[in-house]
Short mmCIF file of C-alpha atoms in Angstrom, two decimals:
data_model
loop_
_atom_site.label_atom_id
_atom_site.label_comp_id
_atom_site.label_asym_id
_atom_site.label_seq_id
_atom_site.Cartn_x
_atom_site.Cartn_y
_atom_site.Cartn_z
CA UNK A 1 -26.93 19.16 -0.11
CA UNK A 2 -25.13 17.16 2.58
CA UNK A 3 -21.52 16.30 1.85
CA UNK A 4 -20.97 12.57 1.60
CA UNK A 5 -18.39 11.36 4.09
CA UNK A 6 -16.48 8.12 4.41
CA UNK A 7 -17.44 6.09 7.44
CA UNK A 8 -14.60 5.75 9.99
CA UNK A 9 -12.45 8.37 8.31
CA UNK A 10 -14.99 11.16 8.78
CA UNK A 11 -13.59 12.82 5.68
CA UNK A 12 -15.68 14.16 2.79
CA UNK A 13 -15.56 11.92 -0.28
CA UNK A 14 -13.65 13.83 -2.96
CA UNK A 15 -13.95 13.15 -6.68
CA UNK A 16 -10.93 11.19 -7.87
CA UNK A 17 -9.39 9.94 -11.08
CA UNK A 18 -7.11 6.99 -10.62
CA UNK A 19 -4.23 7.40 -13.05
CA UNK A 20 -2.74 3.93 -12.66
CA UNK A 21 -4.79 0.76 -13.00
CA UNK A 22 -4.31 -2.65 -14.58
CA UNK A 23 -6.54 -5.47 -15.69
CA UNK A 24 -3.89 -7.83 -14.38
CA UNK A 25 -4.74 -8.91 -10.85
CA UNK A 26 -8.48 -8.48 -11.35
CA UNK A 27 -10.79 -11.49 -11.53
CA UNK A 28 -12.73 -12.11 -14.72
CA UNK A 29 -12.61 -14.28 -17.83
CA UNK A 30 -12.47 -11.38 -20.27
CA UNK A 31 -11.12 -7.81 -20.29
CA UNK A 32 -14.71 -6.59 -20.07
CA UNK A 33 -15.42 -8.62 -16.94
CA UNK A 34 -12.18 -7.47 -15.33
CA UNK A 35 -12.96 -3.84 -16.08
CA UNK A 36 -16.43 -4.19 -14.62
CA UNK A 37 -14.96 -5.61 -11.40
CA UNK A 38 -12.31 -2.88 -11.23
CA UNK A 39 -14.82 -0.07 -11.68
CA UNK A 40 -17.19 -1.55 -9.14
CA UNK A 41 -14.49 -1.38 -6.46
CA UNK A 42 -13.24 2.03 -7.57
CA UNK A 43 -16.72 3.49 -7.28
CA UNK A 44 -17.02 2.41 -3.65
CA UNK A 45 -14.22 4.85 -2.86
CA UNK A 46 -15.42 7.80 -4.91
CA UNK A 47 -13.17 7.12 -7.90
CA UNK A 48 -14.99 8.44 -10.97
CA UNK A 49 -12.55 7.46 -13.65
CA UNK A 50 -9.63 5.06 -13.99
CA UNK A 51 -6.78 4.96 -16.47
CA UNK A 52 -5.89 1.43 -17.49
CA UNK A 53 -2.79 0.21 -19.26
CA UNK A 54 -1.16 -3.08 -20.19
CA UNK A 55 -3.13 -6.28 -20.46
CA UNK A 56 -2.44 -9.61 -18.81
CA UNK A 57 -0.31 -11.34 -17.86
CA UNK A 58 2.41 -8.74 -17.29
CA UNK A 59 5.32 -9.13 -19.70
CA UNK A 60 8.54 -7.25 -18.94
CA UNK A 61 9.89 -7.30 -22.48
CA UNK A 62 6.99 -7.67 -24.89
CA UNK A 63 7.61 -8.21 -28.60
CA UNK A 64 5.47 -6.28 -31.11
CA UNK A 65 2.81 -8.99 -31.28
CA UNK A 66 2.50 -9.00 -27.50
CA UNK A 67 2.18 -5.20 -27.40
CA UNK A 68 -0.68 -5.42 -29.86
CA UNK A 69 -2.34 -8.26 -27.95
CA UNK A 70 -2.15 -6.37 -24.64
CA UNK A 71 -3.36 -3.11 -26.17
CA UNK A 72 -6.25 -5.02 -27.72
CA UNK A 73 -7.23 -6.25 -24.26
CA UNK A 74 -7.30 -2.68 -22.99
CA UNK A 75 -9.29 -1.49 -26.02
CA UNK A 76 -11.80 -4.23 -25.37
CA UNK A 77 -12.01 -3.27 -21.70
CA UNK A 78 -12.62 0.39 -22.57
CA UNK A 79 -15.32 -0.38 -25.09
CA UNK A 80 -18.29 -0.09 -22.74
CA UNK A 81 -16.82 2.38 -20.30
CA UNK A 82 -15.69 5.50 -22.14
CA UNK A 83 -17.34 7.68 -19.53
CA UNK A 84 -15.47 6.02 -16.66
CA UNK A 85 -12.26 4.63 -18.07
CA UNK A 86 -9.36 5.83 -20.18
CA UNK A 87 -6.34 3.99 -21.50
CA UNK A 88 -2.65 4.42 -22.22
CA UNK A 89 -1.02 2.52 -25.05
CA UNK A 90 1.68 0.02 -23.97
CA UNK A 91 4.87 0.63 -25.99
CA UNK A 92 8.47 -0.55 -25.86
CA UNK A 93 11.62 1.42 -26.70
CA UNK A 94 13.11 -1.82 -28.00
CA UNK A 95 10.61 -1.71 -30.86
CA UNK A 96 10.13 1.94 -31.80
CA UNK A 97 8.58 1.22 -35.20
CA UNK A 98 6.04 -1.21 -33.80
CA UNK A 99 5.38 1.18 -30.92
CA UNK A 100 4.70 4.02 -33.33
CA UNK A 101 2.25 1.79 -35.18
CA UNK A 102 0.53 1.07 -31.86
CA UNK A 103 0.36 4.80 -31.06
CA UNK A 104 -1.25 5.45 -34.43
CA UNK A 105 -3.73 2.64 -33.90
CA UNK A 106 -4.60 3.26 -30.24
CA UNK A 107 -4.04 7.00 -29.69
CA UNK A 108 -4.29 8.75 -33.05
CA UNK A 109 -7.12 6.55 -34.36
CA UNK A 110 -8.33 5.04 -31.11
CA UNK A 111 -9.56 6.16 -27.70
CA UNK A 112 -6.27 6.05 -25.77
CA UNK A 113 -4.86 9.22 -24.28
CA UNK A 114 -1.18 8.52 -23.67
CA UNK A 115 1.52 5.86 -23.56
CA UNK A 116 2.93 3.57 -20.91
CA UNK A 117 6.64 2.78 -20.80
CA UNK A 118 7.63 0.01 -18.44
CA UNK A 119 10.87 -1.95 -17.97
CA UNK A 120 11.94 -3.30 -21.36
CA UNK A 121 14.60 -0.62 -21.70
CA UNK A 122 15.56 2.48 -19.77
CA UNK A 123 14.00 5.68 -21.00
CA UNK A 124 17.38 7.18 -21.84
CA UNK A 125 17.49 4.91 -24.91
CA UNK A 126 17.17 6.37 -28.42
CA UNK A 127 14.02 4.30 -29.01
CA UNK A 128 12.19 6.12 -26.24
CA UNK A 129 12.92 9.54 -27.72
CA UNK A 130 11.63 8.36 -31.10
CA UNK A 131 8.40 7.15 -29.49
CA UNK A 132 7.87 10.31 -27.44
CA UNK A 133 8.58 12.47 -30.49
CA UNK A 134 5.84 10.63 -32.36
CA UNK A 135 3.33 10.85 -29.52
CA UNK A 136 3.91 14.59 -29.22
CA UNK A 137 2.13 15.08 -32.57
CA UNK A 138 -1.13 13.91 -31.03
CA UNK A 139 -0.88 15.21 -27.49
CA UNK A 140 -1.31 12.80 -24.62
CA UNK A 141 0.69 11.84 -21.61
CA UNK A 142 3.85 9.79 -21.25
CA UNK A 143 3.63 7.53 -18.21
CA UNK A 144 7.04 6.16 -17.27
CA UNK A 145 7.40 3.54 -14.53
CA UNK A 146 10.33 4.57 -12.32
CA UNK A 147 12.04 2.91 -9.38
CA UNK A 148 15.12 3.29 -7.27
CA UNK A 149 14.92 -0.04 -5.53
CA UNK A 150 16.90 -0.55 -2.35
CA UNK A 151 17.25 -4.13 -3.59
CA UNK A 152 18.47 -3.09 -7.09
CA UNK A 153 16.61 -2.18 -10.28
CA UNK A 154 15.91 -4.46 -13.22
CA UNK A 155 18.33 -3.85 -16.12
CA UNK A 156 15.70 -2.00 -18.16
CA UNK A 157 14.09 -0.19 -15.24
CA UNK A 158 14.23 3.61 -15.41
CA UNK A 159 15.06 5.88 -12.50
CA UNK A 160 13.45 9.28 -11.88
CA UNK A 161 16.75 10.81 -12.98
CA UNK A 162 16.49 8.99 -16.32
CA UNK A 163 12.99 10.38 -16.73
CA UNK A 164 14.07 13.91 -15.90
CA UNK A 165 16.71 13.69 -18.63
CA UNK A 166 14.14 12.52 -21.17
CA UNK A 167 11.54 15.09 -20.12
CA UNK A 168 13.99 17.96 -20.50
CA UNK A 169 14.29 17.07 -24.21
CA UNK A 170 10.50 17.39 -24.66
CA UNK A 171 9.40 20.33 -22.53
CA UNK A 172 5.95 20.51 -24.17
CA UNK A 173 5.09 16.90 -23.35
CA UNK A 174 3.60 16.04 -19.94
CA UNK A 175 5.36 13.12 -18.25
CA UNK A 176 4.23 11.16 -15.22
CA UNK A 177 6.89 9.76 -12.93
CA UNK A 178 5.24 6.47 -11.98
CA UNK A 179 5.71 5.46 -8.31
CA UNK A 180 7.80 8.64 -7.76
CA UNK A 181 10.78 6.30 -7.91
CA UNK A 182 9.48 4.07 -5.09
CA UNK A 183 12.03 5.51 -2.69
CA UNK A 184 10.25 8.84 -2.89
CA UNK A 185 12.64 10.67 -0.59
CA UNK A 186 15.15 10.36 -3.44
CA UNK A 187 12.83 10.27 -6.44
CA UNK A 188 11.08 13.55 -5.73
CA UNK A 189 14.29 15.52 -5.76
CA UNK A 190 15.45 13.94 -9.03
CA UNK A 191 12.49 15.43 -10.94
CA UNK A 192 12.06 18.59 -8.89
CA UNK A 193 13.49 21.00 -11.45
CA UNK A 194 11.79 19.40 -14.48
CA UNK A 195 8.50 21.28 -14.64
CA UNK A 196 6.77 19.00 -17.18
CA UNK A 197 7.11 15.95 -14.89
CA UNK A 198 4.29 15.12 -12.50
CA UNK A 199 4.90 12.66 -9.68
CA UNK A 200 2.53 9.82 -9.03
CA UNK A 201 1.60 8.30 -5.69
CA UNK A 202 0.96 4.68 -6.71
CA UNK A 203 2.39 1.36 -5.94
CA UNK A 204 4.43 1.44 -2.77
CA UNK A 205 3.52 1.06 0.88
CA UNK A 206 1.44 3.94 2.28
CA UNK A 207 4.24 5.36 4.39
CA UNK A 208 3.06 8.52 6.08
CA UNK A 209 4.62 11.76 4.93
CA UNK A 210 5.01 10.84 1.27
CA UNK A 211 2.29 13.04 -0.19
CA UNK A 212 3.09 16.02 2.02
CA UNK A 213 6.74 15.72 0.99
CA UNK A 214 5.78 15.50 -2.67
CA UNK A 215 3.83 18.75 -2.36
CA UNK A 216 6.74 20.38 -0.57
CA UNK A 217 9.27 19.33 -3.18
CA UNK A 218 7.49 19.63 -6.53
CA UNK A 219 4.41 21.70 -5.62
CA UNK A 220 0.72 20.87 -5.33
CA UNK A 221 0.08 21.11 -9.08
CA UNK A 222 2.57 18.37 -9.92
CA UNK A 223 1.30 15.49 -7.78
CA UNK A 224 -1.25 12.99 -9.11
CA UNK A 225 -3.04 10.10 -7.43
CA UNK A 226 -2.74 6.57 -8.78
CA UNK A 227 -3.17 3.18 -7.15
CA UNK A 228 -1.61 0.40 -9.27
CA UNK A 229 -4.80 -1.63 -8.72
CA UNK A 230 -5.61 -4.57 -9.15
CA UNK A 231 -2.19 -5.52 -7.71
CA UNK A 232 -2.51 -2.80 -5.10
CA UNK A 233 -5.53 -1.90 -3.07
CA UNK A 234 -7.36 1.25 -4.17
CA UNK A 235 -7.81 1.93 -0.48
CA UNK A 236 -4.20 1.67 0.64
CA UNK A 237 -3.12 4.09 -2.06
CA UNK A 238 -6.04 6.49 -1.80
CA UNK A 239 -5.39 6.65 1.94
CA UNK A 240 -2.06 8.34 1.18
CA UNK A 241 -3.95 11.38 -0.06
CA UNK A 242 -6.88 11.30 2.37
CA UNK A 243 -4.51 10.79 5.28
CA UNK A 244 -2.07 13.52 4.26
CA UNK A 245 -1.86 16.74 6.25
CA UNK A 246 -2.94 18.88 3.34
CA UNK A 247 -5.86 21.21 2.84
CA UNK A 248 -8.97 20.17 0.93
CA UNK A 249 -7.99 22.12 -2.16
CA UNK A 250 -4.62 20.41 -2.36
CA UNK A 251 -6.27 17.01 -2.02
CA UNK A 252 -8.73 17.86 -4.82
CA UNK A 253 -5.84 18.80 -7.07
CA UNK A 254 -4.00 15.57 -6.41
CA UNK A 255 -7.04 13.31 -6.62
CA UNK A 256 -8.41 14.66 -9.88
CA UNK A 257 -7.69 18.15 -11.09
CA UNK A 258 -3.98 17.86 -11.88
CA UNK A 259 -4.40 14.77 -14.03
CA UNK A 260 -7.49 16.18 -15.66
CA UNK A 261 -5.57 19.34 -16.53
CA UNK A 262 -2.72 17.57 -18.33
CA UNK A 263 -5.17 15.32 -20.16
CA UNK A 264 -7.61 18.08 -21.06
CA UNK A 265 -6.24 18.84 -24.56
CA UNK A 266 -6.40 15.25 -25.75
CA UNK A 267 -9.70 14.57 -23.96
CA UNK A 268 -11.27 17.57 -25.63
CA UNK A 269 -9.85 16.55 -28.98
CA UNK A 270 -11.45 13.14 -28.57
CA UNK A 271 -14.67 14.45 -27.05
CA UNK A 272 -14.03 12.52 -23.84
CA UNK A 273 -13.94 15.25 -21.19
CA UNK B 1 -18.97 0.88 14.33
CA UNK B 2 -16.23 0.42 16.90
CA UNK B 3 -12.74 -0.61 15.98
CA UNK B 4 -9.81 -2.24 17.71
CA UNK B 5 -6.50 -1.43 16.04
CA UNK B 6 -3.98 -4.17 16.81
CA UNK B 7 -0.99 -2.51 15.11
CA UNK B 8 -0.14 0.90 16.56
CA UNK B 9 3.13 2.42 17.74
CA UNK B 10 3.39 5.09 20.36
CA UNK B 11 6.90 6.39 19.91
CA UNK B 12 8.15 7.40 16.49
CA UNK B 13 10.02 7.72 14.17
CA UNK B 14 11.87 4.62 13.18
CA UNK B 15 15.49 5.29 12.25
CA UNK B 16 15.56 6.61 8.69
CA UNK B 17 11.93 7.82 8.82
CA UNK B 18 10.56 11.27 9.47
CA UNK B 19 8.32 11.91 12.46
CA UNK B 20 4.80 12.14 11.06
CA UNK B 21 1.46 12.77 12.67
CA UNK B 22 2.57 14.76 15.69
CA UNK B 23 3.06 13.64 19.26
CA UNK B 24 1.56 10.37 20.51
CA UNK B 25 -1.25 12.08 22.42
CA UNK B 26 -2.40 13.90 19.30
CA UNK B 27 -2.23 10.72 17.24
CA UNK B 28 -4.24 8.75 19.77
CA UNK B 29 -6.93 11.41 19.83
CA UNK B 30 -7.13 11.19 16.04
CA UNK B 31 -7.54 7.42 16.23
CA UNK B 32 -10.36 7.86 18.73
CA UNK B 33 -12.07 10.33 16.40
CA UNK B 34 -12.03 7.63 13.70
CA UNK B 35 -13.93 5.20 15.88
CA UNK B 36 -10.92 3.30 17.22
CA UNK B 37 -11.87 2.56 20.81
CA UNK B 38 -8.85 0.43 21.60
CA UNK B 39 -5.39 0.05 20.21
CA UNK B 40 -2.56 -2.35 20.87
CA UNK B 41 0.51 -0.17 20.93
CA UNK B 42 4.19 -1.01 20.75
CA UNK B 43 7.40 0.93 21.24
CA UNK B 44 10.22 1.32 18.75
CA UNK B 45 12.50 2.38 21.59
CA UNK B 46 12.00 -1.03 23.18
CA UNK B 47 12.67 -2.74 19.87
CA UNK B 48 16.05 -1.09 19.43
CA UNK B 49 17.19 -1.19 23.07
CA UNK B 50 19.74 -3.83 24.10
CA UNK B 51 17.33 -4.70 26.91
CA UNK B 52 13.70 -3.70 26.23
CA UNK B 53 12.58 -3.67 29.87
CA UNK B 54 13.03 0.06 30.68
CA UNK B 55 11.25 1.13 27.48
CA UNK B 56 8.53 -1.45 28.15
CA UNK B 57 7.95 -0.03 31.62
CA UNK B 58 7.60 3.43 30.11
CA UNK B 59 5.17 2.09 27.51
CA UNK B 60 3.05 0.37 30.17
CA UNK B 61 2.91 3.58 32.21
CA UNK B 62 1.93 5.70 29.20
CA UNK B 63 -0.78 3.27 28.12
CA UNK B 64 -2.30 3.24 31.59
CA UNK B 65 -3.20 6.92 31.23
CA UNK B 66 -5.48 6.39 28.23
CA UNK B 67 -9.19 5.61 28.26
CA UNK B 68 -10.34 7.05 24.89
CA UNK B 69 -9.00 5.12 23.15
CA UNK B 70 -8.02 2.40 25.52
CA UNK B 71 -4.35 1.66 24.84
CA UNK B 72 -3.04 -1.80 25.62
CA UNK B 73 0.73 -2.10 25.74
CA UNK B 74 2.14 -4.55 23.19
CA UNK B 75 5.48 -4.97 24.87
CA UNK B 76 8.67 -5.98 23.13
CA UNK B 77 10.13 -9.36 23.96
CA UNK B 78 13.51 -10.47 22.72
CA UNK B 79 13.45 -14.20 23.39
CA UNK B 80 17.20 -14.55 22.84
CA UNK B 81 17.85 -12.65 26.09
CA UNK B 82 18.36 -14.52 29.38
CA UNK B 83 15.73 -14.98 32.09
CA UNK B 84 12.84 -15.26 29.68
CA UNK B 85 10.70 -16.96 32.32
CA UNK B 86 11.21 -14.12 34.77
CA UNK B 87 10.59 -11.48 32.09
CA UNK B 88 7.23 -12.99 31.15
CA UNK B 89 6.24 -13.32 34.80
CA UNK B 90 7.08 -9.63 35.39
CA UNK B 91 5.02 -8.61 32.38
CA UNK B 92 2.07 -10.67 33.55
CA UNK B 93 2.26 -9.03 36.99
CA UNK B 94 2.14 -5.64 35.22
CA UNK B 95 -1.08 -6.69 33.50
CA UNK B 96 0.39 -7.13 30.01
CA UNK B 97 -1.71 -9.25 27.62
CA UNK B 98 0.17 -8.73 24.35
CA UNK B 99 3.82 -9.29 23.46
CA UNK B 100 5.47 -8.19 20.23
CA UNK B 101 8.37 -10.11 18.68
CA UNK B 102 10.75 -8.92 15.92
CA UNK B 103 12.66 -11.98 14.71
CA UNK B 104 14.91 -10.28 12.10
CA UNK B 105 15.86 -7.46 14.48
CA UNK B 106 16.83 -9.89 17.21
CA UNK B 107 18.49 -12.53 15.06
CA UNK B 108 16.23 -15.58 15.03
CA UNK B 109 13.41 -16.97 12.92
CA UNK B 110 10.19 -18.84 13.56
CA UNK B 111 11.85 -22.23 13.33
CA UNK B 112 14.20 -21.37 16.19
CA UNK B 113 13.74 -22.44 19.80
CA UNK B 114 13.67 -18.90 21.29
CA UNK B 115 10.49 -18.19 19.34
CA UNK B 116 8.80 -21.34 20.61
CA UNK B 117 9.90 -20.63 24.17
CA UNK B 118 8.23 -17.24 23.89
CA UNK B 119 5.03 -18.83 22.57
CA UNK B 120 5.00 -21.36 25.42
CA UNK B 121 5.56 -18.70 28.07
CA UNK B 122 2.96 -16.43 26.50
CA UNK B 123 0.43 -19.24 26.67
CA UNK B 124 1.30 -19.86 30.32
CA UNK B 125 0.70 -16.16 31.08
CA UNK B 126 -2.45 -16.00 28.91
CA UNK B 127 -0.92 -13.57 26.43
CA UNK B 128 -1.30 -12.99 22.70
CA UNK B 129 1.90 -13.10 20.62
CA UNK B 130 2.38 -10.59 17.79
CA UNK B 131 5.14 -11.19 15.26
CA UNK B 132 6.23 -8.12 13.29
CA UNK B 133 6.99 -9.64 9.89
CA UNK B 134 8.35 -6.54 8.17
CA UNK B 135 8.89 -2.83 8.55
CA UNK B 136 8.18 -1.87 4.95
CA UNK B 137 8.47 -3.31 1.45
CA UNK B 138 12.16 -4.23 1.15
CA UNK B 139 12.43 -2.28 -2.09
CA UNK B 140 11.85 0.96 -0.21
CA UNK B 141 13.29 0.25 3.24
CA UNK B 142 15.96 2.64 4.44
CA UNK B 143 19.30 0.88 5.13
CA UNK B 144 18.80 1.48 8.87
CA UNK B 145 15.98 -1.09 9.04
CA UNK B 146 16.58 -3.24 6.01
CA UNK B 147 15.37 -6.52 7.52
CA UNK B 148 14.20 -9.57 5.60
CA UNK B 149 10.54 -10.47 5.64
CA UNK B 150 9.78 -13.09 8.31
CA UNK B 151 9.00 -16.52 6.92
CA UNK B 152 5.88 -17.83 8.71
CA UNK B 153 5.96 -21.33 7.18
CA UNK B 154 7.63 -22.96 10.24
CA UNK B 155 4.34 -22.35 12.05
CA UNK B 156 2.79 -25.08 9.94
CA UNK B 157 5.37 -27.71 10.75
CA UNK B 158 5.04 -27.07 14.50
CA UNK B 159 1.32 -26.28 14.57
CA UNK B 160 0.75 -28.49 17.60
CA UNK B 161 3.06 -26.25 19.65
CA UNK B 162 1.04 -23.10 18.96
CA UNK B 163 -0.29 -22.86 22.48
CA UNK B 164 -0.82 -19.08 22.30
CA UNK B 165 -2.49 -17.18 19.47
CA UNK B 166 0.06 -15.72 17.05
CA UNK B 167 -0.82 -12.59 15.09
CA UNK B 168 1.35 -11.89 12.05
CA UNK B 169 1.64 -8.11 11.70
CA UNK B 170 2.72 -6.50 8.42
CA UNK B 171 2.68 -9.85 6.64
CA UNK B 172 1.65 -9.70 2.97
CA UNK B 173 -0.64 -12.51 1.81
CA UNK B 174 1.95 -13.86 -0.62
CA UNK B 175 4.04 -14.73 2.41
CA UNK B 176 1.53 -16.77 4.39
CA UNK B 177 -0.26 -18.11 1.29
CA UNK B 178 -2.14 -21.25 2.11
CA UNK B 179 -0.64 -21.55 5.59
CA UNK B 180 -3.58 -20.28 7.58
CA UNK B 181 -6.40 -22.67 6.64
CA UNK B 182 -4.34 -25.62 7.88
CA UNK B 183 -3.10 -24.07 11.13
CA UNK B 184 -5.30 -22.92 13.96
CA UNK B 185 -4.27 -20.08 16.25
CA UNK B 186 -2.57 -17.97 13.56
CA UNK B 187 -4.03 -14.60 12.57
CA UNK B 188 -3.02 -11.70 10.32
CA UNK B 189 -3.62 -7.98 10.40
CA UNK B 190 -4.79 -5.83 7.52
CA UNK B 191 -1.86 -3.41 7.48
CA UNK B 192 0.12 -4.78 4.52
CA UNK B 193 -2.63 -6.69 2.74
CA UNK B 194 -2.73 -5.47 -0.83
CA UNK B 195 -4.81 -5.84 -3.99
CA UNK B 196 -8.06 -4.28 -5.12
CA UNK B 197 -10.91 -5.54 -2.96
CA UNK B 198 -8.33 -7.17 -0.74
CA UNK B 199 -10.42 -7.95 2.32
CA UNK B 200 -13.12 -9.82 0.43
CA UNK B 201 -10.45 -11.82 -1.36
CA UNK B 202 -8.72 -12.69 1.89
CA UNK B 203 -11.95 -13.77 3.50
CA UNK B 204 -12.45 -16.20 0.63
CA UNK B 205 -8.96 -17.52 1.22
CA UNK B 206 -8.68 -17.66 5.01
CA UNK B 207 -12.12 -16.84 6.41
CA UNK B 208 -13.25 -13.77 8.29
CA UNK B 209 -12.20 -14.95 11.74
CA UNK B 210 -8.46 -14.76 11.06
CA UNK B 211 -8.26 -11.11 10.02
CA UNK B 212 -7.73 -8.23 12.45
CA UNK B 213 -7.81 -4.54 11.74
CA UNK B 214 -4.30 -3.08 11.96
CA UNK B 215 -3.32 0.35 10.71
CA UNK B 216 0.43 0.35 11.41
CA UNK B 217 -0.03 3.92 12.55
CA UNK B 218 1.89 6.21 12.52
CA UNK B 219 4.32 4.57 10.08
CA UNK B 220 1.48 4.18 7.56
CA UNK B 221 -1.35 6.59 6.92
CA UNK B 222 -4.20 5.30 9.11
CA UNK B 223 -6.63 6.18 6.31
CA UNK B 224 -5.14 3.48 4.09
CA UNK B 225 -6.43 0.66 6.27
CA UNK B 226 -9.67 2.35 7.23
CA UNK B 227 -10.55 2.66 3.55
CA UNK B 228 -9.94 -1.06 3.05
CA UNK B 229 -13.00 -1.63 5.22
CA UNK B 230 -15.02 0.27 2.62
CA UNK B 231 -13.33 -0.94 -0.56
CA UNK B 232 -14.80 -4.46 -0.46
CA UNK B 233 -18.54 -5.09 -0.31
CA UNK B 234 -18.48 -7.06 2.95
CA UNK B 235 -21.41 -8.42 4.91
CA UNK B 236 -21.87 -6.54 8.16
CA UNK B 237 -20.91 -9.58 10.23
CA UNK B 238 -17.55 -9.86 8.47
CA UNK B 239 -16.89 -6.17 8.83
CA UNK B 240 -17.60 -6.29 12.55
CA UNK B 241 -15.45 -9.37 12.96
CA UNK B 242 -12.44 -7.72 11.34
CA UNK B 243 -12.98 -4.35 12.95
CA UNK B 244 -13.62 -5.50 16.49
CA UNK B 245 -14.80 -8.97 17.44
CA UNK B 246 -11.81 -11.03 16.32
CA UNK B 247 -9.42 -8.97 18.43
CA UNK B 248 -11.76 -9.04 21.40
CA UNK B 249 -12.18 -12.80 21.07
CA UNK B 250 -8.41 -13.31 20.94
CA UNK B 251 -7.95 -11.69 24.32
CA UNK B 252 -10.93 -13.48 25.81
CA UNK B 253 -9.64 -16.81 24.56
CA UNK B 254 -6.53 -16.39 26.62
#
């Protein structure tokens, strides 16, 4: 069978899972409509599955009711797309009890396969450890947004170093270092020696060299593709991997296999793989 | 389908960046293999030189040696330097059709007179003006090139003075917002346009005639902007306009 290739790029289309998508930034009146639109665009670029988290609009410091409302939006969006979409549960270290209730509702009893920690509080806080401890009973992935902004972080914004400290306390839990810290030249080194942290390619400009450097620093099995769509273009972020000077096997790992491997236990438990 | 890439750089790296993609000749051959038949190429050496003329001459000479792809020099102009009239005349004699401006690097903005002098002289010499609006997202810029994003809104207030076409390179949509529909002769490249399905969304906002394919190679992965052409379900005529015809028309209009 002929290998399908992208026009212009002259590169074979590789199966991809996008580990970082949002309903925010997508058109549509309902979560279902937004998900449909998102998947339609993802499919044009060979993306088989997307992981969606947080609803809309984005809220930096959600209270428990807002966490529930946003997780409900994601649950609604997933409803018709279990074969093509997965979800992480939005939680906040400021509200560990409410977050644990959300994990029970969305991960233990629902279809979600991990948690998303954003910028309400840095992940060195006691609340985060409590949440991660609880999640570890059910498996699943901890996705932590990280940045090292040249313009200065938000007060509750975690750095890759913060994440490495947290991940060392839970060596059996897989963590994803969202955005690789933004300034990836620094972020990659901060998590290098923490083997249960994978670095993610989403959500910054597609500066050449990033993905090759990530493979150099943390190894090809610890890099995962994500886009941060709808705010980011699937294309601009996917191009980081397709454009990288890596072999086809390394690209396959980054685009799908690495994420699939860390999610496999919980996917199998839920019958979703 | 053939492409014209309006945002390419021959020499690299920028200060604070690693050299990626190999030597210029290798990179140009890769662009040709992707269907890029012509690129408009600038020089970082010219940008950082106190006087860009020697680096511009080198750029013009290098570009002349390329047929596949054709490489048009996008020469650096610093309009705050003296003898601007003479500089433009020299460039025109050398066959230059595209000038690149870097307001934050050279200490002016688009409301300032040096910018408008450059636009006037470019029009006189039948040139296209490119304005480099940013190097990278400010949150990730190395300190060596931590420049503010250019504010294009003064173009609206002085729209009648836009005698030459102005192409905003590396300008995110949030920056030009609703500027373009009301101002003729202003264009943007795809390099830093973001959002899922971004090209279709931009066409709704500004029309298909204002968008030019720009990869910002080799600073960005070329693949990132090539894939944008696939990400949105675009009618063939829009795709061709962005990929080729708009850039061609810009040069013909001058």
